[in-house]
Short mmCIF file of C-alpha atoms and ligand atoms in Angstrom, two decimals:
data_model
loop_
_atom_site.label_atom_id
_atom_site.label_comp_id
_atom_site.label_asym_id
_atom_site.label_seq_id
_atom_site.Cartn_x
_atom_site.Cartn_y
_atom_site.Cartn_z
CA MET S 30 18.10 -19.49 1.16
CA PRO S 31 18.68 -16.09 2.71
CA ALA S 32 15.78 -16.40 5.12
CA THR S 33 16.57 -19.10 7.62
CA ALA S 34 14.55 -20.05 10.66
CA GLU S 35 17.21 -18.14 12.55
CA ARG S 36 17.84 -14.66 11.25
CA SER S 37 16.85 -12.81 8.11
CA GLN S 38 19.53 -11.45 5.84
CA CYS S 39 19.68 -8.16 3.99
CA LEU S 40 20.10 -7.74 0.25
CA ILE S 41 22.88 -5.21 -0.27
CA GLY S 42 24.88 -4.75 -3.45
CA GLY S 43 23.11 -7.73 -5.00
CA LYS S 44 24.34 -10.13 -2.26
CA TRP S 45 22.48 -11.63 0.67
CA VAL S 46 24.42 -10.61 3.75
CA ASP S 47 24.22 -11.05 7.51
CA VAL S 48 24.33 -7.77 9.31
CA ASP S 49 25.95 -7.45 12.67
CA ALA S 50 22.91 -6.04 14.41
CA ALA S 51 22.84 -4.96 18.03
CA ARG S 52 19.13 -5.81 18.26
CA TYR S 53 16.78 -8.41 16.74
CA ALA S 54 12.97 -8.61 16.67
CA ASP S 55 11.09 -11.90 16.81
CA VAL S 56 8.90 -12.98 13.92
CA TRP S 57 6.02 -15.15 15.12
CA ASN S 58 3.74 -17.62 13.48
CA PRO S 59 0.53 -15.90 14.67
CA SER S 60 -1.41 -19.16 14.37
CA THR S 61 0.67 -20.78 17.13
CA GLY S 62 2.61 -17.99 18.80
CA GLU S 63 5.92 -19.72 18.02
CA THR S 64 8.98 -17.72 17.01
CA ILE S 65 9.88 -18.64 13.43
CA SER S 66 12.60 -16.14 12.63
CA GLN S 67 14.41 -13.06 13.84
CA THR S 68 14.72 -9.74 12.08
CA PRO S 69 17.95 -7.75 12.47
CA MET S 70 17.57 -4.08 13.30
CA CYS S 71 19.85 -2.43 10.76
CA SER S 72 21.94 0.61 11.62
CA ALA S 73 22.59 3.80 9.66
CA ALA S 74 25.82 2.19 8.41
CA ASP S 75 23.83 -0.71 6.88
CA VAL S 76 21.48 1.73 5.16
CA ASP S 77 24.45 3.67 3.86
CA ARG S 78 26.00 0.50 2.38
CA ALA S 79 22.78 -0.10 0.47
CA VAL S 80 22.72 3.53 -0.71
CA GLN S 81 26.35 3.42 -1.86
CA SER S 82 25.78 0.22 -3.87
CA ALA S 83 22.71 1.86 -5.44
CA LEU S 84 24.63 5.02 -6.30
CA ARG S 85 27.30 2.94 -8.06
CA VAL S 86 24.83 1.21 -10.36
CA PHE S 87 22.36 4.09 -10.85
CA PRO S 88 24.12 5.81 -13.82
CA ALA S 89 24.08 2.56 -15.82
CA TRP S 90 20.53 1.63 -14.76
CA ARG S 91 19.22 5.09 -15.64
CA GLU S 92 20.69 4.73 -19.13
CA THR S 93 19.38 1.19 -19.65
CA PRO S 94 16.65 1.42 -22.30
CA ILE S 95 13.23 1.33 -20.74
CA VAL S 96 12.19 -1.71 -22.77
CA ASP S 97 15.10 -3.63 -21.27
CA ARG S 98 14.12 -2.53 -17.77
CA ALA S 99 10.53 -3.59 -18.49
CA ARG S 100 11.73 -6.96 -19.83
CA ILE S 101 13.25 -7.73 -16.43
CA MET S 102 9.83 -7.00 -14.95
CA PHE S 103 8.26 -9.43 -17.46
CA LYS S 104 10.67 -12.13 -16.24
CA PHE S 105 9.93 -11.18 -12.62
CA HIS S 106 6.22 -11.46 -13.42
CA SER S 107 6.64 -15.01 -14.77
CA LEU S 108 8.60 -16.01 -11.68
CA LEU S 109 5.98 -14.49 -9.36
CA LEU S 110 3.21 -16.37 -11.15
CA ALA S 111 5.14 -19.63 -10.94
CA HIS S 112 5.79 -19.12 -7.21
CA SER S 113 2.55 -17.43 -6.19
CA ASP S 114 1.28 -20.36 -4.08
CA GLU S 115 4.61 -20.61 -2.30
CA ILE S 116 4.64 -16.86 -1.58
CA ALA S 117 1.03 -16.99 -0.38
CA ARG S 118 2.00 -19.79 2.05
CA ILE S 119 4.76 -17.59 3.47
CA VAL S 120 2.29 -14.71 3.85
CA SER S 121 -0.11 -16.99 5.73
CA LEU S 122 2.71 -18.31 7.91
CA GLU S 123 4.15 -15.00 9.03
CA HIS S 124 1.00 -12.86 8.89
CA GLY S 125 -1.90 -15.25 9.55
CA LYS S 126 -4.17 -14.55 6.57
CA THR S 127 -6.08 -17.54 5.20
CA PHE S 128 -4.46 -19.07 2.14
CA SER S 129 -7.12 -17.65 -0.19
CA GLU S 130 -6.68 -14.16 1.29
CA SER S 131 -2.91 -14.44 0.94
CA LYS S 132 -3.25 -15.66 -2.64
CA ALA S 133 -5.57 -12.78 -3.52
CA SER S 134 -3.12 -10.27 -2.03
CA VAL S 135 -0.23 -11.79 -4.00
CA THR S 136 -2.34 -11.50 -7.16
CA ARG S 137 -2.97 -7.81 -6.47
CA GLY S 138 0.79 -7.35 -6.08
CA ILE S 139 1.43 -9.17 -9.36
CA GLU S 140 -0.97 -6.73 -11.04
CA MET S 141 1.38 -3.92 -10.02
CA VAL S 142 4.19 -5.74 -11.83
CA GLU S 143 1.94 -6.02 -14.90
CA TYR S 144 1.34 -2.30 -14.69
CA ALA S 145 5.07 -1.64 -14.41
CA CYS S 146 5.59 -3.77 -17.56
CA SER S 147 3.37 -1.27 -19.39
CA LEU S 148 5.54 1.68 -18.34
CA PRO S 149 7.02 2.34 -21.80
CA ALA S 150 3.49 3.28 -22.88
CA LEU S 151 3.06 5.62 -19.89
CA ILE S 152 6.28 7.43 -19.27
CA TYR S 153 6.84 9.31 -22.51
CA GLY S 154 6.57 13.08 -22.49
CA ASP S 155 4.75 15.74 -24.51
CA VAL S 156 5.95 17.67 -27.54
CA MET S 157 4.56 20.84 -29.04
CA HIS S 158 5.65 22.24 -32.37
CA ASN S 159 6.02 26.01 -32.88
CA ILE S 160 5.10 27.27 -29.40
CA ALA S 161 6.66 30.46 -30.77
CA SER S 162 7.96 31.09 -34.24
CA GLY S 163 10.57 28.41 -34.94
CA VAL S 164 10.52 27.18 -31.32
CA ASP S 165 9.48 23.70 -30.19
CA SER S 166 8.91 22.45 -26.64
CA GLU S 167 8.98 18.99 -25.09
CA THR S 168 8.92 17.27 -21.70
CA ILE S 169 10.96 14.21 -20.74
CA ARG S 170 10.64 12.16 -17.54
CA TYR S 171 13.78 11.07 -15.71
CA PRO S 172 14.22 8.79 -12.69
CA LEU S 173 15.01 10.47 -9.37
CA GLY S 174 17.95 8.32 -8.24
CA VAL S 175 17.93 6.27 -5.05
CA VAL S 176 14.47 5.99 -3.49
CA ALA S 177 13.15 3.99 -0.53
CA GLY S 178 9.98 2.26 0.66
CA ILE S 179 8.87 1.56 4.23
CA THR S 180 5.99 -0.88 4.54
CA PRO S 181 3.48 -2.17 7.16
CA PHE S 182 2.81 -5.67 8.44
CA ASN S 183 -0.67 -6.17 7.05
CA PHE S 184 0.09 -6.97 3.39
CA PRO S 185 3.62 -8.42 3.44
CA ALA S 186 3.76 -9.15 -0.31
CA MET S 187 1.29 -6.70 -1.85
CA VAL S 188 2.21 -3.33 -0.32
CA PRO S 189 5.95 -3.52 -1.16
CA LEU S 190 4.91 -4.48 -4.71
CA TRP S 191 2.84 -1.27 -4.88
CA MET S 192 6.16 0.55 -4.85
CA TYR S 193 9.32 -0.98 -6.25
CA PRO S 194 8.26 -2.51 -9.59
CA MET S 195 7.15 0.96 -10.71
CA ALA S 196 10.10 2.78 -9.13
CA ILE S 197 12.68 0.41 -10.61
CA THR S 198 11.15 0.32 -14.08
CA CYS S 199 11.19 4.14 -14.05
CA GLY S 200 14.99 3.81 -13.74
CA ASN S 201 15.45 4.35 -10.00
CA CYS S 202 17.32 2.21 -7.50
CA PHE S 203 15.10 1.12 -4.61
CA ILE S 204 15.76 0.29 -0.96
CA LEU S 205 12.94 -1.62 0.75
CA LYS S 206 12.52 -1.69 4.51
CA PRO S 207 9.69 -4.13 5.17
CA SER S 208 7.88 -4.48 8.49
CA PRO S 209 10.12 -6.36 10.93
CA ARG S 210 7.10 -8.50 11.83
CA VAL S 211 6.77 -9.98 8.31
CA PRO S 212 10.15 -9.94 6.52
CA LEU S 213 10.02 -13.44 4.99
CA SER S 214 7.63 -12.70 2.09
CA SER S 215 9.71 -9.67 1.07
CA ILE S 216 12.87 -11.76 1.12
CA ARG S 217 11.44 -14.57 -1.02
CA ILE S 218 10.09 -12.06 -3.56
CA ALA S 219 13.43 -10.23 -3.62
CA GLU S 220 15.16 -13.53 -4.45
CA LEU S 221 12.88 -13.83 -7.47
CA LEU S 222 13.69 -10.28 -8.56
CA VAL S 223 17.41 -11.09 -8.39
CA GLU S 224 16.73 -14.28 -10.40
CA ALA S 225 14.90 -12.17 -13.01
CA GLY S 226 18.23 -10.55 -13.84
CA LEU S 227 18.16 -7.20 -12.05
CA PRO S 228 21.68 -5.68 -11.91
CA GLU S 229 23.32 -5.81 -8.49
CA GLY S 230 22.51 -2.83 -6.29
CA VAL S 231 19.36 -1.70 -8.13
CA PHE S 232 17.22 -3.27 -5.41
CA SER S 233 18.18 -3.64 -1.75
CA VAL S 234 16.39 -4.93 1.33
CA VAL S 235 17.28 -3.65 4.78
CA HIS S 236 15.43 -4.43 7.99
CA GLY S 237 14.73 -2.52 11.12
CA ASP S 238 12.71 -0.10 13.17
CA LYS S 239 12.89 3.61 13.91
CA GLU S 240 16.71 3.73 13.86
CA CYS S 241 16.79 2.29 10.34
CA VAL S 242 13.85 4.44 9.20
CA ASP S 243 15.52 7.59 10.53
CA ALA S 244 18.69 6.68 8.64
CA ILE S 245 16.60 6.50 5.45
CA LEU S 246 14.78 9.76 6.18
CA THR S 247 17.96 11.72 6.81
CA HIS S 248 20.29 10.13 4.23
CA PRO S 249 21.38 12.90 1.84
CA ASP S 250 21.44 10.60 -1.21
CA ILE S 251 17.91 9.18 -0.88
CA ARG S 252 15.66 11.33 -3.05
CA ALA S 253 12.19 10.04 -2.24
CA VAL S 254 10.38 7.90 0.33
CA SER S 255 7.16 5.91 -0.06
CA PHE S 256 5.50 4.91 3.19
CA VAL S 257 2.46 2.87 4.17
CA GLY S 258 1.52 2.37 7.82
CA SER S 259 -0.28 3.98 10.75
CA THR S 260 -1.23 7.66 10.71
CA GLN S 261 1.04 8.66 13.57
CA VAL S 262 4.11 7.23 11.83
CA ALA S 263 2.97 8.43 8.38
CA LYS S 264 2.84 12.00 9.68
CA TYR S 265 6.32 11.64 11.20
CA ILE S 266 7.70 10.18 7.96
CA TYR S 267 6.19 13.00 5.91
CA GLN S 268 7.44 15.76 8.21
CA THR S 269 10.94 14.32 8.68
CA GLY S 270 11.37 13.26 5.06
CA THR S 271 10.27 16.58 3.58
CA ALA S 272 12.33 18.51 6.17
CA ASN S 273 15.30 16.58 4.81
CA GLY S 274 14.52 17.59 1.24
CA LYS S 275 12.85 14.39 0.08
CA ARG S 276 9.75 13.81 -1.96
CA VAL S 277 7.39 11.82 0.31
CA GLN S 278 4.13 9.92 -0.15
CA ALA S 279 2.85 8.56 3.17
CA ALA S 280 -0.36 6.55 3.43
CA GLY S 281 -1.78 6.23 6.95
CA GLY S 282 -4.57 4.58 8.90
CA ALA S 283 -8.33 4.67 8.39
CA LYS S 284 -11.82 4.42 9.79
CA ASN S 285 -14.01 3.45 6.87
CA HIS S 286 -17.77 4.01 7.03
CA ILE S 287 -20.28 1.79 5.25
CA ILE S 288 -23.73 3.33 4.89
CA VAL S 289 -26.69 1.01 4.42
CA MET S 290 -29.72 2.87 3.08
CA PRO S 291 -33.23 1.52 3.75
CA ASP S 292 -33.67 0.65 0.06
CA ALA S 293 -30.43 -1.40 -0.10
CA GLU S 294 -30.52 -4.93 -1.47
CA MET S 295 -29.98 -6.52 1.93
CA SER S 296 -28.18 -9.80 1.03
CA PRO S 297 -25.34 -8.23 -0.98
CA ALA S 298 -25.11 -5.40 1.57
CA VAL S 299 -24.65 -7.85 4.45
CA THR S 300 -22.17 -9.93 2.44
CA GLY S 301 -20.26 -6.77 1.52
CA LEU S 302 -20.17 -5.62 5.15
CA LEU S 303 -19.06 -9.03 6.34
CA HIS S 304 -16.17 -9.33 3.89
CA SER S 305 -15.16 -5.75 4.39
CA ALA S 306 -15.08 -5.94 8.20
CA PHE S 307 -13.79 -9.47 8.77
CA GLY S 308 -11.69 -10.21 5.65
CA CYS S 309 -8.00 -10.51 6.60
CA SER S 310 -9.18 -10.44 10.24
CA GLY S 311 -10.00 -6.75 9.80
CA GLU S 312 -6.31 -5.87 9.38
CA ARG S 313 -6.89 -3.81 6.24
CA CYS S 314 -6.69 -0.07 5.74
CA MET S 315 -9.82 -0.39 3.59
CA ALA S 316 -11.75 -2.52 6.12
CA GLY S 317 -15.29 -1.24 6.67
CA SER S 318 -15.26 -0.89 10.43
CA LEU S 319 -18.29 1.36 11.04
CA ALA S 320 -21.62 0.41 9.49
CA VAL S 321 -24.17 3.22 9.54
CA ALA S 322 -27.73 1.94 9.12
CA VAL S 323 -29.96 4.72 7.81
CA GLY S 324 -33.69 4.69 8.53
CA ASP S 325 -35.58 1.86 10.18
CA ARG S 326 -33.75 -1.28 9.06
CA GLY S 327 -30.89 -1.15 11.60
CA ASP S 328 -32.12 -4.14 13.61
CA GLU S 329 -32.50 -6.22 10.46
CA VAL S 330 -28.94 -5.32 9.39
CA VAL S 331 -27.56 -6.29 12.80
CA ASP S 332 -29.53 -9.57 13.00
CA ARG S 333 -28.36 -10.67 9.58
CA LEU S 334 -24.78 -9.61 10.33
CA CYS S 335 -24.80 -11.59 13.57
CA ASP S 336 -26.09 -14.72 11.82
CA ALA S 337 -23.38 -14.46 9.20
CA ALA S 338 -20.60 -13.57 11.68
CA ASN S 339 -21.46 -16.58 13.83
CA LYS S 340 -20.82 -18.86 10.83
CA ILE S 341 -17.22 -17.63 10.34
CA VAL S 342 -14.74 -20.39 11.17
CA VAL S 343 -11.77 -18.99 13.07
CA GLY S 344 -8.60 -21.06 13.15
CA ARG S 345 -4.96 -21.59 12.33
CA THR S 346 -3.93 -20.74 8.79
CA ASP S 347 -0.43 -22.24 8.79
CA THR S 348 -1.66 -25.80 8.36
CA ARG S 349 -5.38 -25.49 7.55
CA ASP S 350 -7.14 -24.18 4.45
CA ASP S 351 -10.67 -24.84 5.73
CA VAL S 352 -10.90 -21.87 8.10
CA THR S 353 -12.47 -18.58 7.02
CA MET S 354 -10.66 -16.26 9.42
CA GLY S 355 -7.14 -16.43 10.81
CA PRO S 356 -5.33 -14.89 13.77
CA VAL S 357 -4.17 -11.28 14.15
CA ILE S 358 -0.53 -10.30 13.96
CA SER S 359 0.59 -10.43 17.61
CA LYS S 360 -0.48 -11.10 21.19
CA GLN S 361 -0.14 -7.38 21.92
CA HIS S 362 -2.40 -6.50 18.99
CA ALA S 363 -4.99 -9.13 20.05
CA ASP S 364 -4.98 -7.62 23.55
CA ASN S 365 -5.41 -4.10 22.15
CA ILE S 366 -8.37 -5.14 20.00
CA GLN S 367 -10.04 -6.74 23.02
CA LYS S 368 -9.45 -3.55 25.03
CA HIS S 369 -11.28 -1.57 22.32
CA ILE S 370 -14.25 -3.94 22.73
CA ASP S 371 -14.10 -3.63 26.56
CA THR S 372 -14.12 0.16 26.28
CA ALA S 373 -17.07 0.16 23.89
CA GLU S 374 -19.00 -2.06 26.28
CA LYS S 375 -18.18 0.22 29.23
CA GLU S 376 -19.33 3.23 27.19
CA GLY S 377 -22.73 1.59 26.65
CA ALA S 378 -22.48 -0.26 23.33
CA ARG S 379 -24.09 -3.70 22.98
CA ILE S 380 -21.72 -6.53 22.09
CA ALA S 381 -23.97 -8.46 19.72
CA VAL S 382 -21.31 -11.00 18.69
CA ASP S 383 -18.35 -11.30 21.05
CA GLY S 384 -14.97 -12.46 19.69
CA ARG S 385 -13.09 -11.93 22.94
CA GLY S 386 -11.35 -15.02 24.29
CA VAL S 387 -11.76 -17.10 21.13
CA ALA S 388 -9.13 -19.88 21.20
CA PRO S 389 -9.20 -22.67 18.59
CA SER S 390 -8.44 -25.99 20.30
CA ASP S 391 -5.68 -26.95 17.83
CA ALA S 392 -3.89 -23.60 18.19
CA PRO S 393 -3.94 -22.64 21.87
CA GLY S 394 -0.93 -20.30 21.65
CA GLY S 395 -2.23 -18.35 18.64
CA PHE S 396 -3.19 -14.68 18.60
CA PHE S 397 -6.92 -14.93 18.02
CA VAL S 398 -9.86 -12.56 18.25
CA GLY S 399 -13.15 -13.81 16.83
CA PRO S 400 -15.51 -11.76 14.66
CA THR S 401 -17.20 -9.13 16.81
CA VAL S 402 -20.29 -7.02 16.14
CA VAL S 403 -20.70 -3.97 18.39
CA ASP S 404 -24.18 -2.49 18.14
CA GLN S 405 -25.74 0.81 19.27
CA VAL S 406 -22.51 2.71 18.74
CA THR S 407 -22.83 6.48 19.12
CA PRO S 408 -20.48 9.24 17.89
CA LYS S 409 -19.30 9.87 21.48
CA MET S 410 -17.88 6.35 21.83
CA ARG S 411 -14.19 5.87 21.09
CA ILE S 412 -14.89 2.86 18.91
CA SER S 413 -16.75 5.10 16.45
CA ARG S 414 -13.53 7.06 15.83
CA ASP S 415 -10.52 4.84 16.57
CA GLU S 416 -8.95 2.52 14.03
CA VAL S 417 -9.26 -0.89 15.73
CA PHE S 418 -7.52 -2.81 12.91
CA GLY S 419 -9.10 -6.10 13.93
CA PRO S 420 -12.25 -8.13 13.22
CA VAL S 421 -14.61 -5.70 14.91
CA LEU S 422 -17.60 -4.18 13.13
CA SER S 423 -19.37 -1.33 14.89
CA VAL S 424 -22.93 -0.43 13.94
CA ALA S 425 -24.33 3.07 14.35
CA ARG S 426 -27.79 4.32 13.36
CA ALA S 427 -28.68 7.50 11.48
CA LYS S 428 -32.09 8.96 10.74
CA THR S 429 -31.16 10.33 7.31
CA LEU S 430 -28.48 10.17 4.66
CA GLU S 431 -27.60 13.72 5.62
CA ASP S 432 -26.90 12.60 9.22
CA ALA S 433 -24.74 9.73 7.92
CA ILE S 434 -22.72 12.09 5.71
CA GLU S 435 -22.32 14.47 8.66
CA LEU S 436 -20.98 11.60 10.81
CA GLY S 437 -18.41 10.95 8.07
CA ASN S 438 -17.40 14.59 8.04
CA GLN S 439 -16.44 14.32 11.71
CA CYS S 440 -14.02 11.47 10.94
CA PRO S 441 -10.37 12.60 10.90
CA TYR S 442 -9.40 9.91 8.41
CA GLY S 443 -10.54 9.74 4.79
CA ASN S 444 -9.46 6.50 3.14
CA GLY S 445 -12.58 4.67 1.94
CA ALA S 446 -16.36 4.87 2.31
CA VAL S 447 -19.19 2.81 0.88
CA ILE S 448 -22.91 3.16 0.33
CA PHE S 449 -25.35 0.36 -0.29
CA THR S 450 -28.47 1.70 -1.97
CA GLN S 451 -30.67 1.30 -5.03
CA SER S 452 -31.14 5.05 -5.29
CA GLY S 453 -29.01 6.82 -7.87
CA ARG S 454 -29.75 10.15 -6.23
CA ALA S 455 -28.56 8.97 -2.79
CA ALA S 456 -25.46 7.39 -4.34
CA ARG S 457 -24.65 10.57 -6.26
CA GLU S 458 -25.07 12.73 -3.16
CA PHE S 459 -22.83 10.37 -1.19
CA LYS S 460 -20.07 10.07 -3.77
CA HIS S 461 -19.69 13.82 -4.17
CA ARG S 462 -20.00 14.84 -0.53
CA PHE S 463 -18.62 12.09 1.69
CA ASN S 464 -15.31 12.99 3.27
CA ALA S 465 -13.12 10.19 1.85
CA GLY S 466 -10.86 9.63 -1.13
CA MET S 467 -12.04 6.16 -2.25
CA ILE S 468 -15.76 5.58 -2.66
CA GLY S 469 -17.67 2.34 -3.18
CA ILE S 470 -21.23 2.18 -4.44
CA ASN S 471 -22.63 -1.27 -3.68
CA VAL S 472 -19.00 -2.48 -3.46
CA GLY S 473 -17.74 -3.60 -0.04
CA VAL S 474 -14.04 -2.77 -0.42
CA PRO S 475 -13.31 -0.09 -3.05
CA ALA S 476 -9.55 -0.75 -3.10
CA PRO S 477 -8.32 0.47 -6.49
CA MET S 478 -6.67 -1.80 -9.05
CA ALA S 479 -3.02 -1.18 -9.95
CA TRP S 480 -3.69 1.40 -12.65
CA PHE S 481 -5.82 3.65 -10.40
CA PRO S 482 -4.26 5.66 -7.55
CA PHE S 483 -4.83 4.80 -3.87
CA THR S 484 -6.38 8.17 -3.12
CA GLY S 485 -6.66 8.47 0.66
CA TRP S 486 -7.54 11.92 2.08
CA ASN S 487 -7.12 13.81 5.37
CA GLN S 488 -5.19 11.86 8.05
CA SER S 489 -5.11 8.81 5.76
CA PHE S 490 -2.54 10.37 3.42
CA PHE S 491 0.29 12.88 3.61
CA GLY S 492 1.80 14.09 0.36
CA ASP S 493 0.64 15.04 -3.12
CA LEU S 494 1.15 12.13 -5.49
CA HIS S 495 -0.51 8.92 -4.33
CA ILE S 496 0.73 5.36 -4.60
CA GLN S 497 -0.33 3.26 -7.66
CA GLY S 498 -1.70 4.40 -11.01
CA LYS S 499 -0.16 7.18 -13.09
CA GLU S 500 0.53 9.13 -9.91
CA GLY S 501 2.91 6.35 -8.86
CA MET S 502 4.91 6.84 -12.06
CA GLN S 503 4.83 10.63 -11.56
CA PHE S 504 6.08 10.25 -7.99
CA TYR S 505 9.14 8.26 -9.07
CA THR S 506 10.13 10.59 -11.93
CA GLN S 507 11.04 14.21 -12.43
CA GLN S 508 10.18 16.12 -15.57
CA ARG S 509 12.38 18.32 -17.65
CA MET S 510 10.98 20.82 -20.11
CA ILE S 511 13.15 21.53 -23.13
CA MET S 512 12.58 24.46 -25.46
CA THR S 513 14.44 24.38 -28.77
CA ARG S 514 15.14 26.86 -31.53
CA TRP S 515 17.49 26.22 -34.47
CA PHE S 516 19.00 29.22 -36.27
CA GLU S 517 19.56 29.38 -39.94
CA PRO S 518 23.30 28.75 -40.39
CA GLU S 519 25.29 31.87 -41.07
CA HIS S 520 28.32 30.14 -42.57
CA VAL S 521 26.47 28.74 -45.56
CA ASP S 522 25.27 30.44 -48.66
CA ARG S 523 21.63 31.31 -47.99
CA HIS S 524 20.96 31.27 -51.70
CA ASP S 525 22.15 27.68 -51.94
CA PRO S 526 18.91 25.71 -52.47
CA VAL S 527 20.22 22.91 -50.19
CA TRP S 528 19.68 25.17 -47.14
CA ARG S 529 16.65 27.14 -48.30
CA PRO S 530 13.44 25.90 -46.62
CA GLY S 531 10.62 25.07 -48.97
CA HIS S 532 12.81 25.05 -52.12
CA LYS S 533 11.59 23.06 -55.05
P1 NAD E 604 3.25 1.03 11.61
O1 NAD E 604 3.04 2.46 11.37
O2 NAD E 604 3.43 0.57 13.02
O3 NAD E 604 4.55 0.51 10.82
C1 NAD E 604 4.73 0.79 9.45
C2 NAD E 604 6.23 0.85 9.16
O4 NAD E 604 6.81 1.93 9.91
C3 NAD E 604 7.00 -0.41 9.55
O5 NAD E 604 7.96 -0.67 8.57
C4 NAD E 604 7.62 -0.04 10.89
O6 NAD E 604 8.84 -0.73 11.11
C5 NAD E 604 7.85 1.45 10.76
N1 NAD E 604 7.72 2.16 12.03
C6 NAD E 604 6.93 1.82 13.09
N2 NAD E 604 7.05 2.73 14.08
C7 NAD E 604 7.93 3.65 13.65
C8 NAD E 604 8.47 4.85 14.22
N3 NAD E 604 8.11 5.25 15.44
N4 NAD E 604 9.35 5.57 13.50
C9 NAD E 604 9.71 5.18 12.26
N5 NAD E 604 9.25 4.05 11.67
C10 NAD E 604 8.37 3.29 12.35
O7 NAD E 604 2.03 0.25 10.91
P2 NAD E 604 1.69 -1.30 10.99
O8 NAD E 604 1.16 -1.61 12.35
O9 NAD E 604 2.81 -2.11 10.46
O10 NAD E 604 0.50 -1.37 9.90
C11 NAD E 604 -0.84 -1.09 10.19
C12 NAD E 604 -1.22 0.32 9.81
O11 NAD E 604 -0.95 0.54 8.44
C13 NAD E 604 -2.71 0.59 9.99
O12 NAD E 604 -2.88 1.85 10.58
C14 NAD E 604 -3.25 0.58 8.56
O13 NAD E 604 -4.43 1.33 8.36
C15 NAD E 604 -2.09 1.16 7.82
N6 NAD E 604 -2.16 0.84 6.40
C16 NAD E 604 -2.51 1.86 5.55
C17 NAD E 604 -2.64 1.59 4.20
C18 NAD E 604 -3.05 2.69 3.24
O14 NAD E 604 -2.94 2.51 2.04
N7 NAD E 604 -3.52 3.82 3.72
C19 NAD E 604 -2.39 0.30 3.70
C20 NAD E 604 -2.02 -0.70 4.60
C21 NAD E 604 -1.90 -0.41 5.97
#
C-alpha cells in the first residue's frame, strides 16, 4: 500500500516512492478532525524526475496503437467498477461527503473512463479528395507529449478522472498533482491504473503546493496543464502557464444563480434548490448558492426551503451512512463559511436557518456547518457575490425576469445558472441571455455528463478548450494537416497501359 497512515508516496517512473520532502501537510478526517495522513510537498527536482520518466516512455506510448491504449482503459474501468465502494469510502474519509455522494462522484469519474474508451471513434481526422487537381488533404491528431493536471479538494476522485483517462488514451504521458488535502483517493485510483497494465512512466503522481505547481508551470518539457480550483489560482495558472509556452485550461470558482419564476412547480423547484445548495455540503463549483425568487412567491419559497433544510441530518460520514450532510473540508474553511454568514447578518440579511455552531454529539472535533438559509439578500451584500463554498443558500427577490437576468449579468463568474418555470418563453429568454456557460431548465445542477464539455464562462474559466467532451480530446492533441500530390512517374513508359490511368 503506497498510502500509509503516515505519509503519502509519489508515483514516479511506475514505482511508488517516498520523497525526501522538506515540508508535509496534514490530511484530516473532517468528520473527527483527526490527522489521518501527511502529504509531502514535492520539490522541482521531484517534478523533474516524473517528467524525465515520462519523456523516456513517451515515444513508445505515442506509437502504441490507439486500440491498445483504449484496452488498458477498459481494464482500468473494470477495476474501478470492482473497487468503486472502496474508493467512495476513501473519498468520504478524507473529504467528508456522505457515502452516496462519494459513490455518485466516483460514478461520474468512471463515466470519463468510459468516454476515453470510445476515443478511437473520436480522434480520427478528416480527409478531402481533390482539393485541387490531383491533390488530396487530410488531418491527423497527435498527442502533445508530457501534460499535467492540478486538481482541487472538492471532488478527490472525479475531477482528476476528468483529465488523465482522456489525456493518456490520446497518447500523452500525464503527471497528476492532486490537492494535498485529499491525496488518498488519487493514490488508490493510481494503483488501479498501474494494475490495469499502463507502462511505467506514462502516469505519475506528485504532491505539493505552490512550489510543486510552479515547477510544473515552468518546466520546459511539460506541454499542457489542466487545472481546476479557485478563480484566483486558476488565473495565476493560466497566466504563468501560457507565459511559459504551455496550452492551459483552467476552471475556476463560481456563484451560481437559481431563478424561481412565479409559475414554477414549487415542489421540484424546492427539491432542486435544496440538493443544489446543500449537496456535498455546498462544496461544489455547480452549487446553486443564490436563489432569486421572481414575483410574489418569495416567502413561500423561503418557508418551504426552511422546512426542508431543517430536516437535513448533519453528521459524521466516516462511520455513518444515515446522515444526509457531512462536514466541510477543514476547520479553517468552516470558520470562513461562518464569517460569511456573520457578515451577511451584519449587512442586514435575515438568517432564516442558522447552521453556525452545529456540532454532532458523536463527532465533537469535526468541521461542521449546518445548512443555512440567508433571506432578504440584496445585490449590495457580499454574500450575493462571494463564493462561500459551503452549505449556505442565499435568497434574493426580483420583481421581473429581466431584473433577475440583470442581477446575473453583474456576477463576475459564469459557471452555471438554473431557471425553474413552466413558461417556455421565460426559459428561452433565460437560456439565451443569462451570463453563464452551463444552463439548467428545471434541473437543479446542470453539470454536464462526460461527453459534453464543462463550459464555464467569465471568471469561472480561463482558456479556450474546456475540460470533458470533444474539447477535452482536442485539448490533449495537436492536429497536422497533410496535403498530398503524386506525380506521374517520368521513368516509366507513359504509353505502357500498366501506368495509364483509366486504361481498359
Ligand atoms: P484551490 O485553488 O485552493 O486549489 C486547487 C489546486 O491548486 C490544488 O491542487 C492546490 O494545491 C493548488 N494551489 C492552491 N493555491 C495555490 C497557489 N497559490 N499557487 C499554485 N497552486 C495552488 O482550490 P480548492 O480550495 O482546492 O477547491 C475549491 C475551488 O475549486 C472552488 O473555488 C471551486 O469552485 C473550484 N472548483 C471549480 C470547478 C470547475 O469546474 N469550475 C470544479 C471543482 C472545484
